[in-house]
Coordinates of N, CA and C and ligand atoms in Angstrom, one line a residue:
M1129 N 0.8 -1.2 0.0 CA 0.0 0.0 0.0 C 0.9 1.3 0.0
A1130 N 0.6 2.2 -0.8 CA 1.4 3.4 -0.9 C 1.2 4.3 0.3
D1131 N 2.2 5.2 0.5 CA 2.1 6.1 1.7 C 1.0 7.1 1.5
R1132 N 0.5 7.5 2.7 CA -0.4 8.6 2.7 C 0.0 9.6 3.8
P1133 N -0.6 10.9 3.7 CA -0.2 11.9 4.7 C -0.8 11.5 6.1
Y1134 N -0.1 12.0 7.1 CA -0.8 12.0 8.4 C -2.0 12.9 8.3
T1135 N -3.2 12.3 8.7 CA -4.4 13.0 8.3 C -5.3 13.3 9.6
L1136 N -5.5 14.6 9.7 CA -6.3 15.1 10.9 C -7.6 15.6 10.4
L1137 N -8.7 15.1 11.0 CA -10.1 15.5 10.7 C -10.5 16.6 11.7
S1138 N -11.0 17.7 11.2 CA -11.4 18.7 12.2 C -12.8 19.2 11.9
C1139 N -13.6 19.3 12.9 CA -15.0 19.9 12.6 C -15.6 20.4 13.9
G1140 N -16.5 21.3 13.8 CA -17.4 21.7 14.9 C -18.8 21.2 14.6
M1141 N -19.4 20.8 15.7 CA -20.8 20.3 15.5 C -21.7 20.8 16.7
S1142 N -23.0 20.7 16.5 CA -23.9 21.0 17.6 C -24.0 19.9 18.6
I1143 N -24.6 20.0 19.7 CA -24.8 18.9 20.7 C -25.4 17.7 20.0
D1144 N -26.4 18.0 19.1 CA -27.0 16.9 18.4 C -26.3 16.5 17.1
G1145 N -25.1 16.8 16.9 CA -24.3 16.3 15.8 C -24.4 16.9 14.5
Y1146 N -24.9 18.1 14.4 CA -25.0 18.7 13.0 C -23.9 19.7 12.8
L1147 N -23.5 19.8 11.5 CA -22.4 20.6 11.1 C -22.8 22.0 10.7
D1148 N -24.1 22.2 10.6 CA -24.7 23.5 10.0 C -26.2 23.5 10.3
G1149 N -26.8 24.6 10.0 CA -28.3 24.6 10.0 C -28.8 24.0 8.7
A1150 N -30.1 23.9 8.6 CA -30.7 23.3 7.4 C -30.8 24.3 6.2
Q1151 N -30.8 25.6 6.6 CA -30.9 26.6 5.5 C -30.3 27.9 6.0
G1152 N -30.2 28.8 5.0 CA -29.7 30.2 5.4 C -28.2 30.2 5.4
D1153 N -27.6 31.2 6.1 CA -26.2 31.4 6.1 C -25.5 30.4 6.9
R1154 N -24.2 30.3 6.8 CA -23.4 29.3 7.5 C -23.6 29.5 9.0
L1155 N -23.8 28.4 9.7 CA -24.1 28.5 11.2 C -22.7 28.6 11.9
L1156 N -22.6 29.6 12.8 CA -21.4 29.7 13.5 C -21.4 28.8 14.8
L1157 N -20.6 27.7 14.7 CA -20.6 26.8 15.8 C -19.5 27.1 16.8
S1158 N -18.4 27.7 16.3 CA -17.2 27.9 17.1 C -17.2 29.3 17.8
N1159 N -16.2 29.6 18.5 CA -16.0 30.9 19.0 C -14.6 31.5 18.6
D1160 N -14.3 32.7 19.0 CA -13.1 33.3 18.5 C -11.9 32.6 18.9
A1161 N -11.8 32.1 20.2 CA -10.7 31.4 20.7 C -10.5 30.1 19.9
D1162 N -11.6 29.4 19.6 CA -11.5 28.2 18.9 C -11.1 28.4 17.5
L1163 N -11.6 29.4 16.9 CA -11.2 29.7 15.5 C -9.7 30.0 15.4
D1164 N -9.2 30.6 16.4 CA -7.7 30.9 16.5 C -7.0 29.6 16.6
R1165 N -7.5 28.7 17.4 CA -6.9 27.3 17.6 C -6.9 26.6 16.2
V1166 N -8.0 26.7 15.5 CA -8.1 26.0 14.2 C -7.0 26.6 13.2
D1167 N -6.9 28.0 13.3 CA -5.9 28.7 12.5 C -4.5 28.1 12.8
A1168 N -4.2 27.9 14.0 CA -2.9 27.4 14.4 C -2.7 26.0 13.9
V1169 N -3.7 25.2 13.9 CA -3.6 23.8 13.4 C -3.4 23.9 11.9
R1170 N -4.2 24.7 11.2 CA -4.1 24.9 9.7 C -2.6 25.2 9.4
A1171 N -2.0 26.1 10.2 CA -0.6 26.5 9.8 C 0.4 25.4 9.9
T1172 N 0.0 24.3 10.6 CA 1.0 23.1 10.7 C 0.8 22.1 9.6
N1173 N -0.2 22.3 8.7 CA -0.5 21.3 7.7 C 0.0 21.8 6.3
D1174 N 0.2 20.7 5.5 CA 0.7 21.0 4.1 C -0.5 21.2 3.2
A1175 N -1.7 20.7 3.5 CA -2.8 20.8 2.6 C -4.1 20.7 3.5
I1176 N -5.1 21.4 3.0 CA -6.5 21.4 3.6 C -7.5 20.9 2.6
L1177 N -8.3 19.9 3.0 CA -9.3 19.4 2.1 C -10.7 19.6 2.6
V1178 N -11.6 20.1 1.7 CA -13.0 20.2 1.9 C -13.7 19.6 0.7
G1179 N -15.0 19.1 1.0 CA -15.8 18.6 -0.1 C -16.4 19.7 -0.9
A1180 N -16.8 19.4 -2.2 CA -17.4 20.4 -3.0 C -18.6 21.0 -2.4
G1181 N -19.4 20.3 -1.6 CA -20.5 20.8 -0.9 C -20.2 22.0 0.0
T1182 N -19.1 21.9 0.6 CA -18.6 22.9 1.5 C -18.2 24.1 0.7
V1183 N -17.5 23.9 -0.4 CA -17.1 25.0 -1.2 C -18.3 25.8 -1.7
R1184 N -19.3 25.1 -2.1 CA -20.5 25.7 -2.6 C -21.3 26.4 -1.5
K1185 N -21.5 25.8 -0.4 CA -22.4 26.3 0.7 C -21.7 27.4 1.5
D1186 N -20.4 27.2 1.8 CA -19.7 28.2 2.7 C -18.8 29.2 2.0
N1187 N -18.4 28.9 0.8 CA -17.5 29.7 0.1 C -16.2 30.0 0.9
P1188 N -15.6 29.0 1.5 CA -14.5 29.3 2.5 C -13.2 29.8 1.7
R1189 N -12.4 30.5 2.5 CA -11.1 31.0 2.0 C -10.0 30.0 2.2
L1190 N -10.1 29.3 3.3 CA -9.1 28.3 3.7 C -7.7 28.8 3.7
L1191 N -7.5 29.9 4.4 CA -6.2 30.5 4.5 C -5.8 30.5 6.0
V1192 N -4.5 30.6 6.2 CA -4.0 30.9 7.6 C -4.2 32.4 7.8
R1193 N -5.0 32.7 8.8 CA -5.3 34.1 9.0 C -4.3 34.9 9.7
D1194 N -3.6 34.3 10.7 CA -2.7 35.1 11.5 C -1.3 35.4 10.8
R1195 N -1.0 36.6 10.7 CA 0.2 37.0 10.0 C 1.5 36.3 10.5
A1196 N 1.7 36.3 11.8 CA 2.9 35.7 12.4 C 3.0 34.2 11.9
R1197 N 1.8 33.5 11.9 CA 1.9 32.1 11.5 C 2.2 32.0 10.0
R1198 N 1.7 32.9 9.2 CA 2.0 32.9 7.7 C 3.5 33.2 7.6
D1199 N 4.0 34.2 8.3 CA 5.4 34.5 8.2 C 6.3 33.4 8.6
E1200 N 5.9 32.7 9.6 CA 6.7 31.5 10.1 C 6.8 30.4 9.0
R1201 N 5.6 30.2 8.4 CA 5.6 29.2 7.3 C 6.6 29.7 6.2
V1202 N 6.5 30.9 5.8 CA 7.3 31.4 4.7 C 8.8 31.3 5.1
S1203 N 9.1 31.6 6.4 CA 10.5 31.5 6.8 C 11.0 30.0 6.7
R1204 N 10.1 29.1 6.7 CA 10.5 27.6 6.5 C 10.4 27.2 5.0
G1205 N 10.2 28.2 4.1 CA 10.2 27.9 2.7 C 8.9 27.4 2.2
L1206 N 7.8 27.6 3.0 CA 6.5 27.1 2.6 C 5.7 28.2 2.1
P1207 N 4.6 28.0 1.3 CA 3.6 29.0 1.0 C 3.0 29.5 2.3
P1208 N 2.4 30.8 2.3 CA 1.8 31.3 3.5 C 0.7 30.4 4.1
S1209 N -0.1 29.8 3.2 CA -1.1 28.9 3.6 C -1.0 27.6 2.9
P1210 N -1.6 26.5 3.5 CA -1.5 25.2 2.9 C -2.1 25.1 1.5
I1211 N -1.8 24.1 0.8 CA -2.4 23.8 -0.5 C -3.9 23.6 -0.2
K1212 N -4.8 24.0 -1.1 CA -6.2 23.8 -1.0 C -6.6 22.6 -1.9
V1213 N -7.5 21.7 -1.3 CA -7.9 20.5 -2.0 C -9.4 20.4 -1.9
T1214 N -10.0 20.0 -3.0 CA -11.4 19.7 -3.0 C -11.7 18.4 -3.8
V1215 N -12.9 17.9 -3.6 CA -13.3 16.6 -4.3 C -14.7 16.9 -4.9
T1216 N -14.9 16.4 -6.1 CA -16.2 16.6 -6.7 C -16.5 15.4 -7.7
G1217 N -17.8 15.1 -7.7 CA -18.3 14.1 -8.7 C -18.8 14.7 -9.9
C1218 N -19.4 15.9 -9.8 CA -20.1 16.5 -11.0 C -19.5 17.7 -11.5
A1219 N -18.4 18.2 -10.9 CA -17.6 19.4 -11.3 C -18.4 20.7 -11.4
Q1220 N -19.5 20.8 -10.6 CA -20.3 22.0 -10.6 C -19.8 23.0 -9.6
L1221 N -18.6 23.4 -9.8 CA -18.0 24.4 -8.9 C -17.7 25.7 -9.7
D1222 N -17.8 26.8 -9.0 CA -17.7 28.1 -9.6 C -16.2 28.5 -9.5
A1223 N -15.6 28.8 -10.6 CA -14.2 29.2 -10.7 C -14.0 30.6 -9.9
C1224 N -15.1 31.3 -9.6 CA -15.0 32.6 -8.9 C -15.1 32.3 -7.4
A1225 N -15.3 31.1 -6.9 CA -15.4 30.8 -5.5 C -14.0 31.2 -4.8
Q1226 N -14.1 31.6 -3.6 CA -12.9 32.1 -2.9 C -11.9 31.0 -2.7
F1227 N -12.3 29.7 -2.7 CA -11.4 28.6 -2.7 C -10.4 28.8 -3.8
F1228 N -10.8 29.2 -5.0 CA -9.9 29.3 -6.2 C -9.3 30.7 -6.3
T1229 N -10.0 31.7 -5.9 CA -9.5 33.1 -6.2 C -8.6 33.7 -5.1
V1230 N -8.7 33.2 -3.8 CA -8.0 33.8 -2.7 C -6.8 33.0 -2.3
G1231 N -5.6 33.7 -2.1 CA -4.4 33.1 -1.7 C -3.5 32.6 -2.8
E1232 N -2.3 32.4 -2.4 CA -1.3 32.1 -3.4 C -1.0 30.6 -3.6
S1233 N -1.6 29.8 -2.6 CA -1.2 28.4 -2.6 C -1.9 27.7 -3.8
E1234 N -1.3 26.5 -4.0 CA -1.8 25.7 -5.1 C -3.2 25.2 -4.8
K1235 N -4.1 25.0 -5.8 CA -5.4 24.5 -5.6 C -5.5 23.2 -6.4
L1236 N -6.0 22.1 -5.8 CA -6.2 20.8 -6.4 C -7.6 20.4 -6.4
V1237 N -8.1 20.0 -7.5 CA -9.5 19.5 -7.6 C -9.4 18.0 -8.0
Y1238 N -9.8 17.1 -7.1 CA -9.9 15.7 -7.5 C -11.4 15.4 -8.0
C1239 N -11.4 15.0 -9.2 CA -12.7 14.9 -9.9 C -13.0 13.5 -10.3
A1240 N -14.3 13.1 -10.2 CA -14.6 11.8 -10.7 C -14.3 11.7 -12.2
S1241 N -13.9 10.5 -12.7 CA -13.4 10.4 -14.1 C -14.5 10.9 -15.1
A1242 N -15.7 10.6 -14.8 CA -16.8 10.9 -15.8 C -16.9 12.4 -16.0
A1243 N -16.5 13.2 -15.1 CA -16.7 14.7 -15.2 C -15.4 15.4 -15.5
M1244 N -14.4 14.7 -15.8 CA -13.0 15.3 -16.0 C -13.1 16.4 -17.1
A1245 N -13.7 16.1 -18.2 CA -13.7 17.1 -19.3 C -14.4 18.4 -18.8
E1246 N -15.5 18.2 -18.1 CA -16.2 19.4 -17.7 C -15.4 20.2 -16.6
A1247 N -14.7 19.4 -15.7 CA -13.9 20.1 -14.7 C -12.8 20.8 -15.3
R1248 N -12.1 20.2 -16.3 CA -11.0 20.9 -16.9 C -11.5 22.2 -17.6
E1249 N -12.6 22.1 -18.2 CA -13.1 23.3 -18.9 C -13.5 24.4 -17.9
R1250 N -14.2 24.1 -16.8 CA -14.6 25.0 -15.9 C -13.5 25.6 -15.0
L1251 N -12.6 24.7 -14.6 CA -11.7 25.0 -13.5 C -10.2 24.9 -13.9
G1252 N -9.9 24.5 -15.1 CA -8.5 24.3 -15.5 C -7.7 25.5 -15.4
S1253 N -8.2 26.7 -15.5 CA -7.4 27.9 -15.5 C -7.1 28.3 -14.0
V1254 N -7.9 27.8 -13.0 CA -7.7 28.3 -11.7 C -7.2 27.2 -10.7
A1255 N -7.1 25.9 -11.2 CA -6.7 24.8 -10.3 C -6.1 23.7 -11.2
T1256 N -5.4 22.8 -10.5 CA -4.9 21.6 -11.1 C -6.0 20.5 -10.9
V1257 N -6.6 20.0 -12.0 CA -7.7 19.1 -12.0 C -7.1 17.7 -12.1
V1258 N -7.4 16.8 -11.2 CA -6.8 15.5 -11.1 C -7.9 14.4 -11.2
D1259 N -7.7 13.4 -12.0 CA -8.7 12.3 -12.1 C -8.6 11.5 -10.8
G1260 N -9.7 11.5 -10.0 CA -9.7 10.8 -8.7 C -10.4 9.4 -8.7
G1261 N -10.8 8.9 -9.9 CA -11.5 7.7 -10.0 C -13.0 7.9 -10.2
Q1262 N -13.7 6.8 -10.2 CA -15.2 6.8 -10.4 C -15.9 5.9 -9.4
P1263 N -16.4 6.4 -8.2 CA -16.3 7.8 -7.8 C -14.9 8.0 -7.3
V1264 N -14.6 9.2 -6.8 CA -13.3 9.6 -6.3 C -13.1 8.7 -5.0
S1265 N -11.9 8.1 -5.0 CA -11.5 7.3 -3.9 C -10.6 8.1 -2.9
M1266 N -11.0 8.2 -1.7 CA -10.2 9.1 -0.7 C -8.8 8.5 -0.5
R1267 N -8.7 7.1 -0.7 CA -7.4 6.5 -0.6 C -6.5 7.0 -1.7
R1268 N -7.1 7.0 -2.9 CA -6.3 7.5 -4.1 C -5.9 8.9 -3.9
V1269 N -6.9 9.7 -3.4 CA -6.6 11.2 -3.2 C -5.4 11.3 -2.2
S1270 N -5.5 10.5 -1.1 CA -4.5 10.6 0.0 C -3.1 10.2 -0.6
E1271 N -3.1 9.1 -1.4 CA -1.8 8.7 -1.9 C -1.3 9.6 -3.0
D1272 N -2.1 10.2 -3.7 CA -1.7 11.2 -4.7 C -1.1 12.4 -4.0
L1273 N -1.8 12.9 -3.0 CA -1.3 14.0 -2.2 C 0.1 13.7 -1.6
H1274 N 0.2 12.5 -1.1 CA 1.6 12.1 -0.6 C 2.6 12.2 -1.7
A1275 N 2.3 11.7 -2.9 CA 3.2 11.7 -4.0 C 3.6 13.2 -4.4
R1276 N 2.7 14.1 -4.1 CA 2.9 15.5 -4.4 C 3.6 16.2 -3.3
G1277 N 4.0 15.5 -2.2 CA 4.8 16.1 -1.2 C 4.0 16.4 0.1
V1278 N 2.7 16.2 0.1 CA 1.9 16.5 1.3 C 2.2 15.4 2.4
R1279 N 2.6 15.9 3.5 CA 2.9 14.9 4.6 C 1.9 15.1 5.7
R1280 N 1.3 16.2 5.8 CA 0.2 16.5 6.8 C -1.0 17.1 6.1
L1281 N -2.1 16.3 6.2 CA -3.4 16.7 5.6 C -4.4 17.0 6.7
M1282 N -5.1 18.2 6.5 CA -6.2 18.5 7.4 C -7.5 18.5 6.6
V1283 N -8.4 17.7 7.1 CA -9.7 17.6 6.4 C -10.7 18.3 7.2
E1284 N -11.3 19.4 6.6 CA -12.2 20.3 7.3 C -13.7 20.1 7.0
G1285 N -14.1 18.9 6.4 CA -15.5 18.6 6.2 C -15.8 18.7 4.7
G1286 N -17.1 18.7 4.4 CA -18.2 18.4 5.4 C -18.4 16.9 5.7
G1287 N -19.6 16.6 6.1 CA -19.9 15.3 6.6 C -19.7 14.1 5.6
I1288 N -20.0 14.4 4.3 CA -19.8 13.3 3.3 C -18.3 13.0 3.2
V1289 N -17.5 14.0 3.2 CA -16.1 13.7 3.1 C -15.5 13.1 4.4
H1290 N -15.9 13.6 5.6 CA -15.5 13.0 6.9 C -15.8 11.5 6.9
T1291 N -17.1 11.2 6.5 CA -17.5 9.8 6.5 C -16.6 8.9 5.8
Q1292 N -16.2 9.3 4.6 CA -15.3 8.5 3.7 C -13.9 8.3 4.3
F1293 N -13.3 9.4 4.9 CA -12.0 9.3 5.5 C -12.1 8.3 6.7
L1294 N -13.1 8.4 7.5 CA -13.3 7.6 8.7 C -13.5 6.1 8.3
T1295 N -14.5 5.9 7.4 CA -14.8 4.5 7.1 C -13.7 3.8 6.3
A1296 N -12.9 4.6 5.6 CA -11.8 4.0 4.9 C -10.5 3.9 5.7
A1297 N -10.6 4.2 7.0 CA -9.5 4.1 8.0 C -8.3 5.0 7.5
L1298 N -8.6 6.2 7.0 CA -7.6 7.1 6.5 C -7.3 8.2 7.4
A1299 N -7.9 8.2 8.6 CA -7.8 9.3 9.6 C -6.9 8.9 10.7
D1300 N -6.0 9.7 11.1 CA -5.1 9.5 12.2 C -5.5 10.2 13.5
E1301 N -6.2 11.3 13.3 CA -6.6 12.1 14.5 C -7.9 12.9 14.2
L1302 N -8.7 13.0 15.2 CA -9.9 13.8 15.1 C -10.0 14.9 16.1
H1303 N -10.3 16.1 15.6 CA -10.6 17.2 16.5 C -12.1 17.5 16.4
L1304 N -12.8 17.2 17.4 CA -14.3 17.4 17.3 C -14.6 18.5 18.4
V1305 N -15.2 19.6 17.9 CA -15.6 20.7 18.8 C -17.1 20.6 18.9
V1306 N -17.6 20.7 20.1 CA -19.0 20.6 20.4 C -19.5 22.0 20.9
A1307 N -20.4 22.6 20.1 CA -21.0 23.9 20.4 C -22.2 23.7 21.4
P1308 N -22.5 24.6 22.2 CA -23.5 24.4 23.3 C -24.9 24.7 22.8
F1309 N -25.3 24.1 21.7 CA -26.7 24.3 21.3 C -27.1 23.1 20.4
F1310 N -28.4 23.0 20.1 CA -29.0 22.0 19.3 C -29.4 22.6 17.9
V1311 N -29.4 21.9 16.9 CA -29.9 22.3 15.6 C -31.3 21.7 15.4
G1312 N -31.5 20.4 15.7 CA -32.8 19.8 15.7 C -33.6 19.8 14.4
D1313 N -32.8 19.7 13.3 CA -33.5 19.7 12.0 C -32.7 18.7 11.1
S1314 N -33.3 17.6 10.8 CA -32.6 16.5 10.1 C -32.3 16.8 8.7
R1315 N -32.8 17.9 8.2 CA -32.4 18.3 6.8 C -31.0 18.9 6.8
A1316 N -30.4 19.2 7.9 CA -29.1 19.7 8.0 C -28.0 18.6 7.9
S1317 N -26.8 19.0 7.5 CA -25.7 18.0 7.4 C -25.2 17.6 8.7
R1318 N -25.0 16.3 8.8 CA -24.4 15.7 10.1 C -22.9 15.6 9.9
F1319 N -22.3 15.4 11.1 CA -20.8 15.2 11.1 C -20.5 14.0 10.3
V1320 N -21.2 12.9 10.4 CA -21.0 11.7 9.5 C -22.4 11.1 9.1
G1321 N -22.4 10.4 8.0 CA -23.5 9.6 7.6 C -23.4 8.2 8.0
D1322 N -24.2 7.3 7.4 CA -24.1 5.9 7.7 C -22.8 5.3 7.2
G1323 N -22.4 4.2 7.8 CA -21.2 3.6 7.3 C -20.7 2.6 8.3
R1324 N -19.7 1.8 7.9 CA -19.0 0.9 8.8 C -17.7 1.5 9.3
F1325 N -17.7 2.0 10.5 CA -16.6 2.7 11.0 C -15.6 1.8 11.8
P1326 N -14.3 2.0 11.7 CA -13.4 1.1 12.4 C -13.5 1.2 13.9
W1327 N -14.2 2.3 14.4 CA -14.3 2.4 15.8 C -15.8 2.2 16.2
N1328 N -16.0 1.2 17.0 CA -17.4 0.8 17.3 C -17.4 0.3 18.8
P1329 N -18.5 -0.2 19.2 CA -18.5 -0.7 20.7 C -17.5 -1.7 21.0
D1330 N -17.0 -2.5 20.0 CA -16.0 -3.5 20.3 C -14.6 -2.9 20.1
R1331 N -14.5 -1.8 19.5 CA -13.1 -1.2 19.3 C -13.3 0.3 19.5
R1332 N -13.0 0.7 20.7 CA -13.3 2.1 21.0 C -12.1 2.9 20.6
A1333 N -12.3 4.2 20.2 CA -11.2 5.1 19.8 C -10.6 5.6 21.1
T1334 N -9.4 6.1 21.0 CA -8.7 6.6 22.2 C -9.0 8.1 22.3
L1335 N -9.6 8.5 23.5 CA -9.8 9.9 23.7 C -8.5 10.5 24.3
A1336 N -7.8 11.3 23.5 CA -6.4 11.8 23.9 C -6.5 13.1 24.7
E1337 N -7.5 13.9 24.5 CA -7.5 15.2 25.2 C -9.0 15.7 25.2
V1338 N -9.3 16.4 26.3 CA -10.5 17.2 26.4 C -10.1 18.6 26.9
R1339 N -10.5 19.6 26.0 CA -10.1 20.9 26.4 C -11.3 21.9 26.3
R1340 N -11.6 22.6 27.4 CA -12.6 23.6 27.4 C -12.1 24.8 26.7
I1341 N -12.8 25.4 25.7 CA -12.4 26.6 25.1 C -13.6 27.5 25.1
G1342 N -13.6 28.4 26.2 CA -14.8 29.2 26.4 C -16.1 28.3 26.5
D1343 N -17.1 28.6 25.6 CA -18.3 27.8 25.8 C -18.4 26.6 24.9
V1344 N -17.2 26.2 24.2 CA -17.2 25.0 23.5 C -16.2 24.0 24.1
V1345 N -16.3 22.8 23.7 CA -15.3 21.8 24.2 C -14.7 21.1 23.0
L1346 N -13.3 20.9 23.1 CA -12.6 20.2 22.0 C -12.4 18.8 22.5
L1347 N -12.8 17.8 21.7 CA -12.5 16.4 22.0 C -11.4 16.0 21.0
R1348 N -10.3 15.5 21.5 CA -9.2 15.1 20.5 C -9.1 13.6 20.6
Y1349 N -9.3 12.9 19.5 CA -9.2 11.5 19.5 C -8.0 11.0 18.7
A1350 N -7.3 10.0 19.2 CA -6.3 9.3 18.5 C -6.9 8.2 17.7
L1351 N -6.7 8.2 16.4 CA -7.4 7.2 15.6 C -6.5 6.2 15.0
S1352 N -5.2 6.4 15.1 CA -4.3 5.4 14.5 C -3.0 5.4 15.4
E1353 N -2.2 4.4 15.1 CA -0.9 4.3 15.8 C 0.1 5.4 15.5
R1354 N -0.3 6.2 14.4 CA 0.6 7.3 14.0 C 0.4 8.5 14.9
F1355 N -0.7 8.5 15.7 CA -0.9 9.6 16.6 C 0.2 9.7 17.6
P1356 N 0.8 10.9 17.7 CA 2.0 11.0 18.6 C 1.6 10.8 20.0
G1357 N 2.2 9.8 20.6 CA 1.9 9.4 22.0 C 2.4 10.3 23.1
Ligands
NAP1831 N1 -19.0 22.7 11.2 C1 -18.0 22.5 10.5 O1 -16.9 22.3 11.0 C2 -18.2 22.3 9.0 C3 -17.1 22.2 8.2 C4 -17.3 22.0 6.8 C5 -18.6 22.1 6.3 N2 -19.6 22.3 7.1 C6 -21.0 22.2 6.6 O2 -21.2 21.0 6.0 C7 -22.1 21.1 4.9 C8 -21.5 20.5 3.7 O3 -21.3 19.1 4.0 P1 -21.8 18.0 3.1 O4 -21.6 16.7 3.8 O5 -23.1 18.3 2.5 O6 -20.8 18.1 1.8 P2 -19.2 18.0 1.7 O7 -18.7 16.8 2.4 O8 -18.6 19.3 2.0 O9 -19.1 17.8 0.1 C9 -19.8 16.7 -0.5 C10 -19.5 16.8 -2.0 O10 -18.2 16.5 -2.2 C11 -18.1 15.7 -3.4 N3 -17.6 14.3 -3.0 C12 -17.5 13.8 -1.8 N4 -17.0 12.6 -1.9 C13 -16.9 12.3 -3.2 C14 -16.5 11.1 -3.9 N5 -16.1 10.0 -3.3 N6 -16.5 11.2 -5.3 C15 -16.9 12.3 -5.9 N7 -17.3 13.4 -5.3 C16 -17.3 13.4 -3.9 C17 -19.5 15.7 -4.0 O11 -19.5 16.9 -4.8 P3 -20.4 17.2 -6.1 O12 -21.7 17.4 -5.5 O13 -19.8 18.4 -6.7 O14 -20.3 16.0 -7.0 C18 -20.3 15.8 -2.8 O15 -21.6 16.3 -3.1 C19 -22.4 22.6 4.8 O16 -23.6 22.9 5.3 C20 -21.2 23.2 5.6 O17 -21.6 24.5 6.1 C21 -19.5 22.4 8.5

């Protein structure tokens, strides 16, 4: 089996496990202190991956916000922010989305084989479009990123993407932040969907840290032997 990057999954969810509300603007689950923590984690990674659903719904910038952290990366010969990575099956992404237009770092789009022609036409001028298989295999994505020099990958959602990294046993660490409220609407995206997860009642994950950050709590899980002990 080919090498893959050390992979950290990061997300914020409501008490009832939702990543967002069912409609309207992006739901703020985190707080300022936690957003700063996420920024620090971003700065330690070589690439950040989100699903196409998140690019469309949230229009994220996916940059390291803090100048000192960007400067520190540059002093190490790295781009100010990590490489941006997304995954799509249908290639319906807007080349004007901030994912593509903001920041100097490389942008990679892993596209299902059947939509490669459309993806190249739409996004070829703003990103490197890579054939990810049919459908895109997260293992193939991970191995291709490793071949491109990515040693640390941060996956920031959404739920469809998290589910695949977890069920394929491609995650080494999970940062789960729980916000102190309920969403209570099953039309909203959940942290994960159905699947066979490597961690179950017979094989419990290791809770490595619990940290209170203002009104939210960070749960840090070790999911593989690669987690630094
Ligand atoms: N709270 C948080 O920390 C957090 C973080 C991120 C996102 N979110 C929220 O999560 C929601 C989005 O999550 P989501 O689960 O709906 O979507 P998602 O995981 O962001 O993206 C799903 C999309 O990614 C593409 N994709 C995923 N796996 C694929 C595969 N194997 N092959 C081909 N394409 C694949 C497909 O794109 P196409 O449809 O283009 O084919 C799919 O529709 C938003 O509401 C967002 O606000 C919350």
